[in-house]
Coordinates of N, CA and C in Angstrom, one line a residue:
X12 N -2.1 -20.1 12.0 CA -1.6 -19.0 11.2 C -2.8 -18.4 10.3
X13 N -2.9 -17.1 10.4 CA -3.9 -16.4 9.7 C -3.2 -16.1 8.4
X14 N -3.7 -16.7 7.3 CA -3.2 -16.4 6.0 C -3.7 -15.3 5.3
X15 N -3.0 -14.4 4.8 CA -3.6 -13.2 3.9 C -3.4 -13.4 2.5
X16 N -4.2 -13.0 1.6 CA -4.2 -13.1 0.2 C -4.4 -11.8 -0.5
X17 N -3.3 -11.4 -1.2 CA -3.5 -10.1 -2.1 C -3.1 -10.3 -3.5
X18 N -3.7 -9.4 -4.2 CA -3.5 -9.3 -5.6 C -2.7 -8.1 -6.0
X19 N -1.6 -8.3 -6.7 CA -0.6 -7.2 -7.0 C -0.6 -7.1 -8.5
X20 N -0.8 -5.9 -9.1 CA -0.6 -5.8 -10.5 C 0.9 -5.6 -10.7
X21 N 1.4 -6.5 -11.7 CA 2.8 -6.5 -12.0 C 3.0 -5.9 -13.4
X22 N 4.0 -4.9 -13.5 CA 4.2 -4.3 -14.7 C 5.6 -4.6 -15.3
X23 N 5.6 -4.7 -16.6 CA 6.8 -5.0 -17.3 C 7.0 -6.4 -17.8
X24 N 6.1 -7.3 -17.5 CA 6.2 -8.7 -18.0 C 5.8 -8.7 -19.5
X25 N 6.5 -9.4 -20.3 CA 6.3 -9.4 -21.7 C 6.1 -10.9 -22.2
X26 N 6.4 -11.9 -21.3 CA 6.4 -13.3 -21.8 C 6.1 -14.2 -20.7
X27 N 5.9 -15.5 -21.0 CA 5.8 -16.5 -19.9 C 6.9 -16.7 -19.0
X28 N 8.0 -16.5 -19.6 CA 9.3 -16.5 -18.7 C 9.3 -15.5 -17.7
X29 N 8.9 -14.3 -18.1 CA 8.8 -13.1 -17.1 C 7.8 -13.4 -16.0
X30 N 6.7 -13.9 -16.3 CA 5.7 -14.4 -15.3 C 6.2 -15.4 -14.3
X31 N 6.9 -16.4 -14.9 CA 7.5 -17.5 -14.1 C 8.7 -16.8 -13.2
X32 N 9.4 -15.9 -13.6 CA 10.5 -15.4 -12.8 C 9.9 -14.7 -11.6
X33 N 8.7 -13.9 -11.9 CA 8.1 -13.2 -10.8 C 7.6 -14.2 -9.8
X34 N 6.9 -15.3 -10.4 CA 6.2 -16.3 -9.6 C 7.3 -17.0 -8.6
X35 N 8.4 -17.3 -9.3 CA 9.5 -18.0 -8.5 C 10.1 -17.1 -7.3
X36 N 10.3 -15.9 -7.7 CA 10.8 -15.0 -6.8 C 9.9 -14.9 -5.6
X37 N 8.6 -14.8 -5.8 CA 7.6 -14.7 -4.7 C 7.6 -16.1 -4.0
X38 N 7.5 -17.1 -4.6 CA 7.4 -18.4 -3.9 C 8.7 -18.8 -3.1
X39 N 9.8 -18.2 -3.4 CA 11.1 -18.3 -2.6 C 11.1 -17.5 -1.4
X40 N 10.3 -16.5 -1.3 CA 10.2 -15.5 -0.1 C 9.7 -16.3 1.0
X41 N 10.4 -16.1 2.1 CA 10.0 -16.8 3.4 C 8.7 -16.1 3.8
X42 N 7.7 -17.0 4.2 CA 6.4 -16.5 4.6 C 5.4 -16.6 3.6
X43 N 5.9 -16.8 2.2 CA 4.8 -16.9 1.2 C 4.3 -18.3 1.1
X44 N 3.1 -18.5 1.2 CA 2.4 -19.8 1.3 C 2.3 -20.3 -0.3
X45 N 1.7 -19.4 -1.1 CA 1.6 -19.7 -2.5 C 1.5 -18.5 -3.3
X46 N 2.0 -18.5 -4.6 CA 2.1 -17.3 -5.5 C 1.7 -17.9 -6.9
X47 N 0.8 -17.2 -7.6 CA 0.5 -17.5 -8.9 C 0.5 -16.2 -9.7
X48 N 1.2 -16.2 -10.8 CA 1.2 -15.1 -11.7 C 0.6 -15.2 -13.0
X49 N -0.3 -14.3 -13.4 CA -1.0 -14.5 -14.7 C -0.5 -13.4 -15.6
X50 N 0.1 -13.9 -16.7 CA 0.7 -12.9 -17.7 C -0.5 -12.2 -18.4
X51 N -1.5 -12.8 -18.7 CA -2.6 -12.2 -19.5 C -3.2 -11.0 -18.6
X52 N -3.5 -11.3 -17.3 CA -4.0 -10.1 -16.6 C -2.9 -9.3 -15.8
X53 N -1.6 -9.7 -16.0 CA -0.6 -9.0 -15.4 C -0.7 -8.8 -13.9
X54 N -1.1 -10.0 -13.2 CA -1.5 -9.9 -11.9 C -0.9 -11.2 -11.1
X55 N -0.3 -10.8 -9.9 CA 0.2 -12.0 -9.0 C -0.8 -12.0 -7.9
X56 N -1.3 -13.3 -7.6 CA -2.1 -13.6 -6.4 C -1.1 -14.3 -5.4
X57 N -1.0 -13.6 -4.2 CA 0.0 -14.3 -3.4 C -0.8 -14.5 -2.0
X58 N -0.6 -15.6 -1.4 CA -1.1 -16.0 -0.1 C 0.2 -16.0 0.8
X59 N 0.1 -15.3 2.0 CA 1.3 -15.1 2.9 C 0.9 -15.1 4.3
X60 N 1.9 -15.3 5.1 CA 1.8 -15.2 6.6 C 2.0 -13.8 7.0
X61 N 1.0 -13.1 7.5 CA 1.2 -11.7 7.8 C 2.2 -11.4 9.0
X62 N 2.4 -12.5 9.8 CA 3.3 -12.4 10.9 C 4.8 -12.5 10.5
X63 N 4.9 -12.8 9.4 CA 6.4 -13.0 8.6 C 6.6 -11.8 7.6
X64 N 5.7 -11.5 6.8 CA 5.7 -10.5 5.7 C 4.7 -9.5 5.8
X65 N 5.0 -8.4 5.1 CA 4.0 -7.3 5.0 C 3.8 -7.2 3.4
X66 N 2.8 -6.6 2.9 CA 2.6 -6.3 1.5 C 3.9 -5.5 0.9
X67 N 4.4 -4.7 1.7 CA 5.6 -3.9 1.2 C 6.7 -4.9 0.8
X68 N 6.9 -6.1 1.6 CA 7.9 -7.0 1.3 C 7.6 -7.7 0.0
X69 N 6.3 -7.9 -0.4 CA 6.1 -8.6 -1.7 C 6.3 -7.7 -2.8
X70 N 6.1 -6.3 -2.6 CA 6.3 -5.4 -3.6 C 7.9 -5.4 -3.8
X71 N 8.6 -5.3 -2.8 CA 10.1 -5.3 -2.9 C 10.7 -6.5 -3.5
X72 N 10.0 -7.7 -3.4 CA 10.5 -9.0 -4.0 C 10.2 -8.9 -5.5
X73 N 9.0 -8.3 -5.9 CA 8.8 -8.2 -7.4 C 9.8 -7.2 -8.0
X74 N 10.1 -6.1 -7.3 CA 11.1 -5.2 -7.8 C 12.5 -5.9 -7.8
X75 N 12.8 -6.6 -6.9 CA 14.1 -7.3 -6.9 C 14.3 -8.3 -8.1
X76 N 13.1 -8.8 -8.6 CA 13.0 -9.8 -9.7 C 13.1 -8.9 -11.0
X77 N 13.1 -7.6 -10.9 CA 13.3 -6.9 -12.1 C 12.0 -6.2 -12.8
X78 N 11.0 -6.4 -12.0 CA 9.6 -5.9 -12.5 C 9.1 -4.8 -11.4
X79 N 7.9 -4.3 -11.7 CA 7.4 -3.2 -10.9 C 6.0 -3.6 -10.5
X80 N 5.6 -3.3 -9.3 CA 4.2 -3.4 -8.9 C 3.6 -2.1 -9.0
X81 N 2.3 -2.2 -9.5 CA 1.5 -1.0 -9.7 C 1.0 -0.4 -8.3
X82 N 1.4 0.7 -7.9 CA 1.1 1.4 -6.7 C 0.3 2.7 -7.0
X83 N -0.6 3.0 -6.1 CA -1.3 4.3 -6.3 C -0.6 5.2 -5.2
X84 N -0.4 6.5 -5.5 CA 0.2 7.4 -4.6 C -0.8 8.5 -4.3
X85 N -0.8 8.8 -3.0 CA -1.6 9.8 -2.4 C -0.9 10.8 -1.5
X86 N -1.2 12.1 -1.6 CA -0.6 13.0 -0.8 C -1.7 13.6 0.1
X87 N -1.5 13.3 1.4 CA -2.6 13.9 2.4 C -2.1 15.0 3.1
X88 N -2.9 16.1 3.1 CA -2.5 17.2 4.0 C -3.0 17.0 5.4
X89 N -2.1 17.0 6.4 CA -2.5 16.5 7.7 C -2.5 17.9 8.6
X90 N -3.5 17.9 9.5 CA -3.4 18.9 10.6 C -3.4 18.4 11.8
X91 N -2.8 19.1 12.8 CA -2.6 18.7 14.2 C -1.3 18.1 14.6
X92 N -0.4 18.1 13.6 CA 1.0 17.6 14.1 C 1.8 18.7 14.5
X93 N 2.5 18.5 15.7 CA 3.2 19.6 16.3 C 4.7 19.2 16.5
X94 N 5.0 17.9 16.4 CA 6.3 17.6 16.7 C 6.7 16.2 16.1
X95 N 7.9 15.7 16.3 CA 8.5 14.5 15.6 C 7.7 13.4 16.1
X96 N 7.2 13.4 17.3 CA 6.4 12.2 17.9 C 5.0 12.1 17.0
X97 N 4.5 13.2 16.7 CA 3.2 13.3 15.9 C 3.5 12.7 14.5
X98 N 4.7 13.1 13.9 CA 4.9 12.5 12.7 C 5.1 10.9 12.7
X99 N 5.7 10.5 13.7 CA 5.9 9.0 14.0 C 4.6 8.4 14.2
X100 N 3.6 9.0 14.9 CA 2.3 8.5 15.2 C 1.6 8.3 13.9
X101 N 1.5 9.4 13.1 CA 0.8 9.4 11.8 C 1.4 8.3 10.9
X102 N 2.6 8.2 10.8 CA 3.2 7.2 9.9 C 3.0 5.9 10.3
X103 N 3.0 5.6 11.6 CA 2.8 4.2 12.1 C 1.2 3.9 11.8
X104 N 0.4 4.8 12.1 CA -1.0 4.6 11.7 C -1.3 4.2 10.2
X105 N -0.5 4.9 9.4 CA -0.7 4.6 7.9 C 0.0 3.4 7.5
X106 N 1.1 3.1 8.1 CA 1.8 1.7 7.8 C 0.9 0.6 8.2
X107 N 0.0 0.7 9.2 CA -0.8 -0.5 9.7 C -1.9 -0.8 8.7
X108 N -2.2 0.2 7.8 CA -3.3 0.0 6.9 C -2.8 -1.1 5.8
X109 N -3.6 -2.2 5.7 CA -3.2 -3.3 4.8 C -3.1 -2.7 3.3
X110 N -2.0 -3.1 2.6 CA -1.8 -2.7 1.3 C -0.8 -1.5 1.2
X111 N -0.6 -0.8 2.3 CA 0.4 0.3 2.3 C 1.7 -0.1 2.0
X112 N 2.4 0.4 1.0 CA 3.8 0.0 0.7 C 4.8 1.0 1.1
X113 N 4.5 2.4 1.2 CA 5.5 3.3 1.6 C 4.9 4.4 2.2
X114 N 5.4 5.0 3.3 CA 4.8 6.3 3.9 C 6.1 7.2 4.2
X115 N 5.7 8.5 3.8 CA 6.7 9.5 4.2 C 5.9 10.7 4.8
X116 N 6.0 11.0 6.1 CA 5.3 12.0 6.7 C 6.3 13.2 7.0
X117 N 5.9 14.4 6.6 CA 6.8 15.6 6.6 C 6.1 16.6 7.6
X118 N 6.7 16.9 8.7 CA 6.2 17.9 9.6 C 6.2 19.3 9.0
X119 N 7.2 19.7 8.4 CA 7.4 21.0 7.8 C 6.2 21.3 6.8
X120 N 5.9 20.4 5.9 CA 4.9 20.6 5.0 C 3.5 20.2 5.4
X121 N 3.5 19.5 6.5 CA 2.2 19.0 7.1 C 1.6 18.1 6.0
X122 N 2.3 17.2 5.4 CA 1.8 16.3 4.4 C 2.3 14.9 4.7
X123 N 1.5 13.8 4.3 CA 1.8 12.5 4.3 C 1.9 12.0 2.9
X124 N 3.0 11.5 2.4 CA 3.0 10.8 1.0 C 2.8 9.4 1.2
X125 N 1.9 8.7 0.7 CA 1.6 7.4 0.8 C 1.5 6.6 -0.5
X126 N 2.2 5.4 -0.6 CA 2.1 4.6 -1.8 C 1.4 3.4 -1.3
X127 N 0.4 2.9 -2.0 CA -0.4 1.7 -1.6 C -0.8 0.8 -2.8
X128 N -1.2 -0.3 -2.5 CA -1.7 -1.2 -3.6 C -3.2 -1.0 -3.8
X129 N -3.6 -0.5 -5.1 CA -5.0 -0.2 -5.3 C -5.7 -1.7 -5.4
X130 N -6.9 -1.7 -4.9 CA -7.5 -2.9 -4.8 C -7.5 -3.6 -3.5
X131 N -6.4 -3.3 -2.7 CA -6.1 -3.8 -1.4 C -6.7 -2.7 -0.3
X132 N -6.3 -1.6 -0.7 CA -6.9 -0.4 0.3 C -7.2 0.8 -0.7
X133 N -7.6 1.9 -0.1 CA -8.0 3.0 -0.8 C -7.7 4.3 -0.1
X134 N -7.9 5.4 -0.7 CA -7.6 6.7 0.1 C -8.6 6.9 1.2
X135 N -9.7 6.4 1.2 CA -10.7 6.6 2.4 C -10.2 5.8 3.6
X136 N -9.6 4.7 3.4 CA -9.0 3.9 4.6 C -7.8 4.7 5.1
X137 N -6.9 5.4 4.2 CA -5.8 6.2 4.7 C -6.3 7.4 5.5
X138 N -7.3 8.0 5.1 CA -7.9 9.1 5.9 C -8.4 8.6 7.2
X139 N -9.1 7.6 7.2 CA -9.7 6.9 8.4 C -8.6 6.6 9.4
X140 N -7.5 6.1 8.9 CA -6.3 5.7 9.8 C -5.8 7.0 10.4
X141 N -5.6 8.1 9.7 CA -5.1 9.3 10.2 C -6.0 9.9 11.3
X142 N -7.3 9.8 11.0 CA -8.3 10.4 11.9 C -8.3 9.5 13.2
X143 N -8.2 8.1 13.1 CA -8.2 7.3 14.3 C -7.0 7.5 15.0
X144 N -5.9 8.0 14.5 CA -4.7 8.3 15.2 C -4.8 9.6 16.0
X145 N -5.9 10.4 15.8 CA -6.1 11.7 16.4 C -5.7 12.9 15.7
X146 N -5.5 12.8 14.3 CA -5.2 13.9 13.5 C -6.3 14.1 12.5
X147 N -6.2 15.1 11.6 CA -7.1 15.3 10.6 C -6.5 15.4 9.2
X148 N -7.3 15.1 8.2 CA -6.9 15.2 6.8 C -7.6 16.5 6.3
X149 N -7.0 17.5 5.8 CA -7.6 18.7 5.3 C -8.0 18.5 3.8
X150 N -9.2 19.1 3.5 CA -9.6 19.2 2.2 C -8.6 20.0 1.3
X151 N -8.4 19.6 0.1 CA -7.7 20.5 -0.9 C -8.7 21.2 -1.9
X152 N -8.3 21.8 -2.8 CA -9.2 22.5 -3.7 C -9.9 21.5 -4.7
X153 N -9.4 20.3 -4.7 CA -10.2 19.4 -5.8 C -11.3 18.8 -5.2
X154 N -12.3 18.7 -6.1 CA -13.7 18.2 -5.7 C -13.5 16.7 -5.2
X155 N -12.5 15.9 -5.7 CA -12.4 14.5 -5.3 C -12.0 14.5 -3.9
X156 N -11.0 15.3 -3.4 CA -10.5 15.4 -2.2 C -11.7 15.8 -1.1
X157 N -12.5 16.7 -1.6 CA -13.6 17.2 -0.7 C -14.5 16.0 -0.5
X158 N -14.8 15.3 -1.6 CA -15.8 14.1 -1.5 C -15.2 13.1 -0.6
X159 N -13.9 12.8 -0.7 CA -13.1 11.8 0.1 C -13.2 12.1 1.6
X160 N -12.9 13.4 1.9 CA -12.9 13.8 3.4 C -14.3 13.7 3.9
X161 N -15.2 14.2 3.1 CA -16.7 14.2 3.6 C -17.1 12.7 3.8
X162 N -16.9 11.8 2.9 CA -17.2 10.4 2.9 C -16.6 9.7 4.2
X163 N -15.3 10.1 4.5 CA -14.5 9.4 5.5 C -15.1 10.0 6.9
X164 N -15.6 11.1 6.9 CA -16.1 11.7 8.2 C -17.4 11.1 8.5
X165 N -18.2 10.6 7.5 CA -19.4 10.0 7.8 C -19.3 8.5 8.3
X166 N -18.1 7.9 7.8 CA -18.0 6.5 8.0 C -17.4 6.3 9.3

């Protein structure tokens, strides 16, 4: 078995009992090999079997325990999608990126809304996944997006 290890920032913990509740919930999840939660850093370190679980399952387990995982949200303007199959193709490519928690691709707006764990992946990996699937991510008016798209096209 190939074990994966991720770190998830956990929000809402105020005491050692909170940290222990999150830790127990994660440890009880099938496929989790080990879980340690540090209240001071507000971070859970989880080793798990990727054939049984995905990072989205870990986030859902934290939520079910009554806490929240810190996720980064990105909206990517996508070009080249013409039908529902294209939407599914882009969504599938984004879901394969390690650390992606949620994906919603909309053909009408030509946008992909993606939630992911910062520190596990980043916006450049999302852009690369869309491009590898045969579509493009359009630049927006912000300098950051232009830098991101340019950097991803070089890599």
